Amino acid sequence: MAILVRIYLFQILFLVFVVSAERSDTRFLLTSNASSGERHSEEYCVMYDICGKRSDGKVLNCPYGTPSVKPDDMFSSKIQSMCPTISGNVCCTEAQFDTLRTQVQQAIPFLVGCPACLRNFLNLFCELTCSPNQSLFINVTSISKVNNNLTVAGIDFIITDAFGEGLYNSCKDVKFGTMNTRAIDFIGAGAKNFKEWFAFIGTRAAPNVPGSPYAINFRPSIAESSGMKPMNVSAYSCSDTSLGCSCGDCPSASVCSDYAPPSIHKEGSCSVRIGSLKAKCIEFSLAILYVILVSIFLGWGLFHQSRERNPAPRMKPMLNVMDGSELHSTNRPKDENLSSQVSWVLEDVSQLRNGVQLSIVQGYMSNFYRRYGTWVARHPTIILCSSLAIVLVLCLGLFRFKVETRPEKLWVGPGSKAAEEKQFFDSHLAPFYRIEQIVLATIPDANGISPSIVTENNIKLLFEIQKKVDGIRANFSGSMISLTDICMKPIGEDCATQSVLQYFKMDLSNYDNYGGVQHVEYCFQRPPCMHYTSADTCMSAFKAPLDPSTALGGFSGSNYSEASAFIVTYPVNNAIDKEGNETGRAVAWEKAFIQIVKDDLLPMMQSKNLTLSFSSESSIEEELKRESTADAITISISYLVMFAYISLTLGDSPRLSSFYISSKILLGLAGVMLVMLSVLGSVGFFSAIGVKSTLIIMEVIPFLVLAVGVDNMCILVHAVKRQPLELPLEGRISNALVEVGPSITLASLAEVLAFAVGTFIPMPACRVFSMFAALAVLLDFLLQVTAFVALIVFDFLRAEDRRIDCIPCIKISPSYADSDKGIGQRKPGLLARYMKNLAIEPEVHAPILSLWGVKLVVISIFVAIALTSIALCTRIQPGLEQKIVLPRDSYLQGYFNNVSEYLRIGPPLYFVVKNYNYSSESRHTNQLCSISQCNSDSLLNEIARASLIPESSYIAKPAASWLDDFLVWISPEAFGCCRKFTNGSYCPPNDQPPCCASKDGSCNLNGLCKDCTTCFLHSDLYNDRPSTAQFREKLPWFLTALPSADCSKGGHGAYTSSVELKGFESGIIQASSFRTYHTPLNKQVDYVNSMRAAREFTSRVSDSLKIEIFPYSVFYMFFEQYLDIWRTALINLSIAIGAVFVVCLVITCSLWSSAIILLVLAMIVVDLMGVMAILNIQLNALSVVNLVMAVGIAVEFCVHTTHAFSVSSGDRNQRMKEALGTMGASVFSGITLTKLVGVIILCFSRTEVFVVYYFQMYLALVLLGFLHGLVFLPVLLSMCGPPSRCVLIDKREDQPSPASQL
């Protein structure tokens, strides 16, 4: 998850490239010869030859007029090679031309991909420097004296607006791939029109500052009397067929007309407007459906009422029928001959069950539980010891117990497509770097406005922070690790730290030398002076420009000076092996980093009235580990409260005289211990087979199993209590198991299946959770019907022997224990009597539910809630907020808030190409690149088009292309890039060693590289593309070439990890990537939609080009699950509900009963999803598991009541009352209140994930289950419940023999 934080570091990739752009004169030196300015005519010069140099070495032209000069053949061919519009005489010396060539070679790599732009740009400076008609459009306006020589200080350049407009239009969209931006941002400082560009070019630069050595005033016209006229060279359009540019560099090109930018795709939202009311189609449809259903229901109700008022002759009810339901009732009529009944029951209990027509499965289960109950009551010790022994054997697996805390192992499935793509990216290219980050921000004032962070005090404070970070030393295996040992260093020995301190080269001594805050604002300056890309003093220590948006936050647009936060990012080298030494060194330093920030930096910032948030790559994993103990107290209290409640619930009415005996504290404690043993047995079994546990398992499953297990405990104890006391204990146990055993089995099997369905969820944390929970619930059920039944026998024997609960060794005398009617005449518990009264008394619950008006209201309300919930489900958003899974007091909470508030850039996005065939016979090169001669529908052109609609594509800018830059690098026009010595080996640019021996920045060319030549002539290439052999030979040169002022296209650093050279000699590059980045992503749904958009884009392009391409970003692996989360949820819920339906159908053999249970379960789940929408609970693996578990838990609220209804006699209203009277207390106290008590405690959890996904969702589930189980289901059964399974027994007939009944 943490990976979401990496969104900042994509900048680091900048480091490798345009060292040139920084130190290079983006304001290209405009040299000329001088003119007196008195003569303006054809074949006449105004600036000829060089008459001096400035203190910074920039040459100055002579201000002397002279006729144009005819060059020799060699010089003429040199001029023609770069300036084809100039022929015959010229107005420049060879030295001037060489200066021009040196200067423009810095711009050529930016523009060579678009020939029309490059030609227009070269024409501008060729005409300025060497045109034979120079005097017609150049006028020297000022001169200066340098070393006693007059030199040009300022000129007017008369040039038409048409040429300026044409020049700008041909270049404005040309990309500079290395930095994912436009070339105009570097050679034109981001100019918005040609006038801004000309103003940038013409500004006279201060000493040691890039720019023109003299002022150039571009003018569109001049008085005719001057004899001058504007330069009339034609400007080429970027759509020109002879000098055509790619669609990415020239969207207006004719070849691109069929590939217009796609329109913004908006998801269709069907709506219906009724007057001023606007509703979604689904809401309108559900409203109509509700009206229809209610109308049909009302009509059916009126018809039924009319039939009841005029009843048809009926058979007299046989009230004296003896059926199985009578065994469930403890409230017999007083005139009933109880003694004769009891003797009859004792004579042949099985004969009573013949009054109920059970299904085959239920019959077998009843016979089994009858015999089993008798055997347990006679041999409780054997059952208790054997069952505990089996569980204890399973617990031996705990010796292999391990906990998984790695996020990628918890939240990413092994078959994940994104995980496979990440593995491919990491193994073939390079793993994404680790991120350590600090966010220092100002505190908003009373009006909510945050003051600027860019002040002298804050910058110096940032230097103090940096000093402490540089001083961190972490011990790893006896070695002391510092930041410089692990940081990313793309070029040289300096860390690629992203910080505003880079504008001072990370050196405090430069602060005053450079001008303090004013220097920072100078580097921030917006067009037409983007100094951070051009000024050498704004260059970072790692020799690359630093974009202010990567080091600042809380600003709008490009108003960097208004930023309210400093963002400092330390990229650290990463490794594929997470257990290796390189990762261990990084983790050790990260722990020391977090500790020093907490101990030293945080108090320091608080004293300065600033906020400080921070994070490291390993922070989330460490905080997840800490989470395991964050809620230990809360969960312990929850268990204790549930234990106390269980003890009170299991006992009889509290009377001081008999409380010591009738209480069930020891039994409740033993039941809780059995629950814990079932959990330990589940964990032990899976640990033994090598499955790691998770923190959620250890914290939640005990609670869940306890909540489920308590139900069975309460139901079993209450069932035994309902049996006549005159029966022997083994008879009571046997009858109780016959009465509730089938429904307990049905509910438990349904719960196990529902939990097991969660194992189909691909997320490991949730899949493992479901596995552990399913086995734990199964073990708990088995222990309940074995060990707990044995414990019930022991407890009742203790009570009958008048021994004190908790201290059974002490026996109380009969007179003291029960002074009135004796222990044998105990009353049922309070909750049991309450629910019994609710069901039987004429003035409350059941009679009210029997009223037709009440039934209509109940059905109408519950159907309305269900349909409303269906409509609300469409508003549930996928995702899982990172802050939720962390403790509330985690330092990452503030960090995530600040990242969302301050970051202005999105996460990096890579388009990875597999098996790129670069051979000259293949079409792959032109299908991928985006410069001249590339296909208009190439990958990079399509990415550029997608970046024009970021609202739907989530792609911020065109991609940085190693392929484009490589093709430019080897181009003959980029004569300063790909060069070779006479022996054929690589020759670097003139401003790099060994060509340049100086290390102080002022390069004096030695003789070593004077004989270097360009790698290729145009005749060596075919359609400007290298052959297979040329590509194979020069690609390694390009990837090791350092970028510099003379050639900014060197691939070292920017593209070092973008191409896999292993095995490329065969003509196939197995893996390569093209980098861009997403738009800022602030919400979980943004991350999901951006991933979906990227995959849809690559799928379309891949199918079109027949090339295997996939998108990759660091967060994809964690968000892939949300692409199909709805599908996963619906499939798993369908399987869970279907499994419950099948189990009910098999056990009950009643399609009618099973269908009713299915309907109620579906309504509970749908209503729970409606609550999720209201509470803004997101749909993710946690909530899907909860929904699936809700199916299993909701079964408890339905099965027992439905089973009791089916075995009751009388009409539906009477049977509904009897079912509520029989099972109402157990459902209310044993199921509803036990879960409610345990759930409420979780609201005090310190971790938001417990509050949201366990407290809120489980509380909603318990309340919905209670309402559906004790309100909606009884009403539904009273209206359309299944027929009774009771059969008529003619007492006049001879009783069948016991043998025949069995």
Tab-separated table of N, CA and C in Angstrom, residues 853-943:
chain	number	residue	atom	x	y	z
A	853	GLY	N	-52.972	-5.346	9.459
A	853	GLY	CA	-52.443	-4.009	9.198
A	853	GLY	C	-50.961	-3.921	9.504
A	854	VAL	N	-50.567	-4.549	10.619
A	854	VAL	CA	-49.154	-4.555	10.990
A	854	VAL	C	-48.336	-5.331	9.964
A	855	LYS	N	-48.889	-6.452	9.515
A	855	LYS	CA	-48.181	-7.238	8.499
A	855	LYS	C	-47.951	-6.426	7.227
A	856	LEU	N	-48.971	-5.695	6.788
A	856	LEU	CA	-48.822	-4.882	5.578
A	856	LEU	C	-47.747	-3.816	5.766
A	857	VAL	N	-47.743	-3.187	6.948
A	857	VAL	CA	-46.745	-2.152	7.217
A	857	VAL	C	-45.343	-2.749	7.257
A	858	VAL	N	-45.205	-3.879	7.951
A	858	VAL	CA	-43.885	-4.515	8.069
A	858	VAL	C	-43.353	-4.904	6.697
A	859	ILE	N	-44.165	-5.579	5.916
A	859	ILE	CA	-43.710	-6.007	4.586
A	859	ILE	C	-43.368	-4.800	3.723
A	860	SER	N	-44.218	-3.775	3.759
A	860	SER	CA	-43.979	-2.578	2.940
A	860	SER	C	-42.675	-1.895	3.333
A	861	ILE	N	-42.429	-1.779	4.642
A	861	ILE	CA	-41.209	-1.101	5.111
A	861	ILE	C	-39.965	-1.897	4.732
A	862	PHE	N	-39.987	-3.190	4.960
A	862	PHE	CA	-38.795	-3.995	4.684
A	862	PHE	C	-38.508	-4.086	3.189
A	863	VAL	N	-39.553	-4.166	2.377
A	863	VAL	CA	-39.335	-4.173	0.923
A	863	VAL	C	-38.794	-2.824	0.466
A	864	ALA	N	-39.326	-1.741	1.055
A	864	ALA	CA	-38.824	-0.407	0.708
A	864	ALA	C	-37.354	-0.270	1.075
A	865	ILE	N	-36.984	-0.775	2.245
A	865	ILE	CA	-35.578	-0.706	2.668
A	865	ILE	C	-34.700	-1.503	1.716
A	866	ALA	N	-35.177	-2.684	1.309
A	866	ALA	CA	-34.382	-3.520	0.403
A	866	ALA	C	-34.189	-2.841	-0.951
A	867	LEU	N	-35.252	-2.289	-1.512
A	867	LEU	CA	-35.133	-1.638	-2.816
A	867	LEU	C	-34.287	-0.366	-2.725
A	868	THR	N	-34.433	0.351	-1.621
A	868	THR	CA	-33.589	1.539	-1.425
A	868	THR	C	-32.119	1.146	-1.324
A	869	SER	N	-31.858	0.052	-0.653
A	869	SER	CA	-30.472	-0.410	-0.524
A	869	SER	C	-29.895	-0.805	-1.868
A	870	ILE	N	-30.720	-1.407	-2.725
A	870	ILE	CA	-30.242	-1.747	-4.070
A	870	ILE	C	-29.829	-0.488	-4.813
A	871	ALA	N	-30.639	0.568	-4.691
A	871	ALA	CA	-30.295	1.830	-5.349
A	871	ALA	C	-29.024	2.434	-4.754
A	872	LEU	N	-28.870	2.319	-3.433
A	872	LEU	CA	-27.684	2.886	-2.785
A	872	LEU	C	-26.410	2.114	-3.124
A	873	CYS	N	-26.544	0.844	-3.461
A	873	CYS	CA	-25.357	0.030	-3.755
A	873	CYS	C	-24.535	0.613	-4.890
A	874	THR	N	-25.186	1.303	-5.812
A	874	THR	CA	-24.453	1.865	-6.954
A	874	THR	C	-23.513	2.980	-6.529
A	875	ARG	N	-23.663	3.466	-5.306
A	875	ARG	CA	-22.820	4.552	-4.824
A	875	ARG	C	-21.608	4.063	-4.033
A	876	ILE	N	-21.507	2.779	-3.833
A	876	ILE	CA	-20.352	2.238	-3.101
A	876	ILE	C	-19.129	2.331	-3.993
A	877	GLN	N	-18.057	2.927	-3.468
A	877	GLN	CA	-16.825	3.099	-4.226
A	877	GLN	C	-15.829	2.003	-3.872
A	878	PRO	N	-15.086	1.508	-4.866
A	878	PRO	CA	-14.044	0.518	-4.555
A	878	PRO	C	-12.829	1.188	-3.938
A	879	GLY	N	-12.057	0.438	-3.186
A	879	GLY	CA	-10.822	0.972	-2.617
A	879	GLY	C	-10.704	0.673	-1.136
A	880	LEU	N	-9.545	1.003	-0.600
A	880	LEU	CA	-9.276	0.867	0.836
A	880	LEU	C	-8.278	1.946	1.211
A	881	GLU	N	-8.753	2.955	1.927
A	881	GLU	CA	-7.890	4.057	2.316
A	881	GLU	C	-6.743	3.551	3.184
A	882	GLN	N	-5.543	3.997	2.844
A	882	GLN	CA	-4.368	3.541	3.594
A	882	GLN	C	-4.458	3.929	5.063
A	883	LYS	N	-5.037	5.095	5.320
A	883	LYS	CA	-5.098	5.572	6.700
A	883	LYS	C	-5.941	4.660	7.580
A	884	ILE	N	-6.895	3.956	6.986
A	884	ILE	CA	-7.807	3.136	7.770
A	884	ILE	C	-7.102	1.928	8.366
A	885	VAL	N	-6.130	1.376	7.649
A	885	VAL	CA	-5.503	0.139	8.117
A	885	VAL	C	-4.418	0.398	9.155
A	886	LEU	N	-4.174	1.652	9.474
A	886	LEU	CA	-3.120	1.996	10.428
A	886	LEU	C	-3.719	2.456	11.749
A	887	PRO	N	-2.981	2.325	12.832
A	887	PRO	CA	-3.471	2.851	14.115
A	887	PRO	C	-3.733	4.353	14.026
A	888	ARG	N	-4.705	4.814	14.783
A	888	ARG	CA	-5.078	6.226	14.715
A	888	ARG	C	-3.948	7.138	15.157
A	889	ASP	N	-3.069	6.662	16.028
A	889	ASP	CA	-1.977	7.498	16.502
A	889	ASP	C	-0.708	7.319	15.677
A	890	SER	N	-0.804	6.648	14.524
A	890	SER	CA	0.368	6.441	13.684
A	890	SER	C	0.829	7.756	13.067
A	891	TYR	N	2.148	7.940	12.986
A	891	TYR	CA	2.682	9.148	12.364
A	891	TYR	C	2.356	9.202	10.872
A	892	LEU	N	2.010	8.059	10.289
A	892	LEU	CA	1.670	8.038	8.865
A	892	LEU	C	0.306	8.664	8.588
A	893	GLN	N	-0.536	8.790	9.605
A	893	GLN	CA	-1.834	9.430	9.397
A	893	GLN	C	-1.653	10.869	8.911
A	894	GLY	N	-0.814	11.621	9.600
A	894	GLY	CA	-0.549	12.995	9.193
A	894	GLY	C	0.182	13.060	7.865
A	895	TYR	N	1.058	12.081	7.637
A	895	TYR	CA	1.811	12.071	6.370
A	895	TYR	C	0.868	11.899	5.184
A	896	PHE	N	-0.060	10.935	5.275
A	896	PHE	CA	-0.983	10.717	4.166
A	896	PHE	C	-1.873	11.935	3.943
A	897	ASN	N	-2.269	12.595	5.019
A	897	ASN	CA	-3.069	13.821	4.866
A	897	ASN	C	-2.283	14.899	4.125
A	898	ASN	N	-1.018	15.069	4.483
A	898	ASN	CA	-0.200	16.096	3.846
A	898	ASN	C	0.102	15.760	2.395
A	899	VAL	N	0.346	14.489	2.112
A	899	VAL	CA	0.604	14.086	0.728
A	899	VAL	C	-0.594	14.418	-0.146
A	900	SER	N	-1.788	14.106	0.353
A	900	SER	CA	-3.000	14.399	-0.409
A	900	SER	C	-3.209	15.898	-0.579
A	901	GLU	N	-2.814	16.673	0.423
A	901	GLU	CA	-3.051	18.112	0.382
A	901	GLU	C	-2.020	18.857	-0.444
A	902	TYR	N	-0.764	18.437	-0.379
A	902	TYR	CA	0.311	19.252	-0.948
A	902	TYR	C	0.851	18.761	-2.293
A	903	LEU	N	0.793	17.469	-2.562
A	903	LEU	CA	1.418	16.977	-3.787
A	903	LEU	C	0.724	17.518	-5.033
A	904	ARG	N	1.531	17.880	-6.010
A	904	ARG	CA	1.003	18.440	-7.263
A	904	ARG	C	1.426	17.598	-8.464
A	905	ILE	N	1.778	16.384	-8.221
A	905	ILE	CA	2.263	15.547	-9.319
A	905	ILE	C	1.815	14.113	-9.086
A	906	GLY	N	1.601	13.389	-10.150
A	906	GLY	CA	1.093	12.030	-10.034
A	906	GLY	C	2.191	10.991	-10.019
A	907	PRO	N	1.842	9.739	-9.793
A	907	PRO	CA	2.834	8.663	-9.753
A	907	PRO	C	3.373	8.363	-11.145
A	908	PRO	N	4.595	7.866	-11.230
A	908	PRO	CA	5.181	7.540	-12.542
A	908	PRO	C	4.440	6.389	-13.202
A	909	LEU	N	4.418	6.443	-14.521
A	909	LEU	CA	3.739	5.426	-15.324
A	909	LEU	C	4.691	4.980	-16.427
A	910	TYR	N	4.893	3.691	-16.534
A	910	TYR	CA	5.785	3.132	-17.550
A	910	TYR	C	4.970	2.281	-18.521
A	911	PHE	N	5.229	2.474	-19.806
A	911	PHE	CA	4.668	1.591	-20.818
A	911	PHE	C	5.790	0.640	-21.239
A	912	VAL	N	5.640	-0.621	-20.877
A	912	VAL	CA	6.691	-1.615	-21.073
A	912	VAL	C	6.403	-2.404	-22.355
A	913	VAL	N	7.411	-2.464	-23.220
A	913	VAL	CA	7.306	-3.186	-24.492
A	913	VAL	C	8.141	-4.461	-24.384
A	914	LYS	N	7.537	-5.579	-24.708
A	914	LYS	CA	8.223	-6.860	-24.659
A	914	LYS	C	8.593	-7.307	-26.077
A	915	ASN	N	9.805	-7.813	-26.209
A	915	ASN	CA	10.275	-8.402	-27.473
A	915	ASN	C	10.203	-7.415	-28.640
A	916	TYR	N	10.856	-6.267	-28.453
A	916	TYR	CA	10.940	-5.260	-29.511
A	916	TYR	C	11.983	-5.708	-30.541
A	917	ASN	N	11.552	-5.857	-31.757
A	917	ASN	CA	12.425	-6.284	-32.855
A	917	ASN	C	12.957	-5.043	-33.561
A	918	TYR	N	14.243	-4.752	-33.355
A	918	TYR	CA	14.807	-3.527	-33.923
A	918	TYR	C	15.477	-3.757	-35.268
A	919	SER	N	15.382	-4.928	-35.798
A	919	SER	CA	16.034	-5.200	-37.082
A	919	SER	C	15.426	-4.335	-38.183
A	920	SER	N	16.200	-4.080	-39.202
A	920	SER	CA	15.742	-3.211	-40.290
A	920	SER	C	14.576	-3.823	-41.044
A	921	GLU	N	14.397	-5.145	-40.961
A	921	GLU	CA	13.270	-5.781	-41.645
A	921	GLU	C	11.963	-5.614	-40.869
A	922	SER	N	12.044	-5.284	-39.594
A	922	SER	CA	10.854	-5.167	-38.755
A	922	SER	C	10.262	-3.761	-38.829
A	923	ARG	N	8.968	-3.689	-38.603
A	923	ARG	CA	8.266	-2.400	-38.570
A	923	ARG	C	8.162	-1.859	-37.155
A	924	HIS	N	8.710	-2.554	-36.180
A	924	HIS	CA	8.517	-2.183	-34.777
A	924	HIS	C	9.034	-0.783	-34.461
A	925	THR	N	10.179	-0.414	-35.015
A	925	THR	CA	10.767	0.881	-34.669
A	925	THR	C	9.807	2.015	-34.983
A	926	ASN	N	9.291	2.051	-36.199
A	926	ASN	CA	8.369	3.120	-36.582
A	926	ASN	C	7.008	2.966	-35.909
A	927	GLN	N	6.695	1.776	-35.414
A	927	GLN	CA	5.436	1.585	-34.690
A	927	GLN	C	5.533	2.057	-33.247
A	928	LEU	N	6.763	2.303	-32.787
A	928	LEU	CA	6.947	2.737	-31.406
A	928	LEU	C	7.332	4.204	-31.295
A	929	CYS	N	8.185	4.709	-32.184
A	929	CYS	CA	8.772	6.042	-32.017
A	929	CYS	C	7.767	7.144	-32.344
A	930	SER	N	8.191	8.392	-32.108
A	930	SER	CA	7.283	9.533	-32.342
A	930	SER	C	7.987	10.710	-32.999
A	931	ILE	N	9.112	10.456	-33.686
A	931	ILE	CA	9.774	11.547	-34.397
A	931	ILE	C	9.431	11.432	-35.881
A	932	SER	N	10.139	12.174	-36.692
A	932	SER	CA	9.889	12.149	-38.127
A	932	SER	C	10.015	10.735	-38.679
A	933	GLN	N	9.181	10.387	-39.628
A	933	GLN	CA	9.135	9.089	-40.300
A	933	GLN	C	8.462	8.004	-39.454
A	934	CYS	N	8.045	8.311	-38.241
A	934	CYS	CA	7.364	7.310	-37.410
A	934	CYS	C	5.895	7.240	-37.798
A	935	ASN	N	5.285	6.093	-37.538
A	935	ASN	CA	3.867	5.924	-37.847
A	935	ASN	C	3.028	6.898	-37.037
A	936	SER	N	1.998	7.399	-37.670
A	936	SER	CA	1.140	8.359	-36.963
A	936	SER	C	0.376	7.710	-35.820
A	937	ASP	N	0.178	6.383	-35.895
A	937	ASP	CA	-0.529	5.694	-34.810
A	937	ASP	C	0.437	4.895	-33.939
A	938	SER	N	1.688	5.339	-33.883
A	938	SER	CA	2.680	4.640	-33.068
A	938	SER	C	2.338	4.739	-31.589
A	939	LEU	N	2.998	3.912	-30.791
A	939	LEU	CA	2.745	3.895	-29.348
A	939	LEU	C	2.962	5.265	-28.735
A	940	LEU	N	4.101	5.902	-29.019
A	940	LEU	CA	4.424	7.172	-28.388
A	940	LEU	C	3.524	8.297	-28.896
A	941	ASN	N	3.103	8.232	-30.146
A	941	ASN	CA	2.145	9.226	-30.641
A	941	ASN	C	0.785	9.045	-29.972
A	942	GLU	N	0.403	7.807	-29.756
A	942	GLU	CA	-0.868	7.558	-29.076
A	942	GLU	C	-0.800	8.031	-27.623
A	943	ILE	N	0.340	7.837	-26.965
A	943	ILE	CA	0.488	8.341	-25.591
A	943	ILE	C	0.376	9.862	-25.577
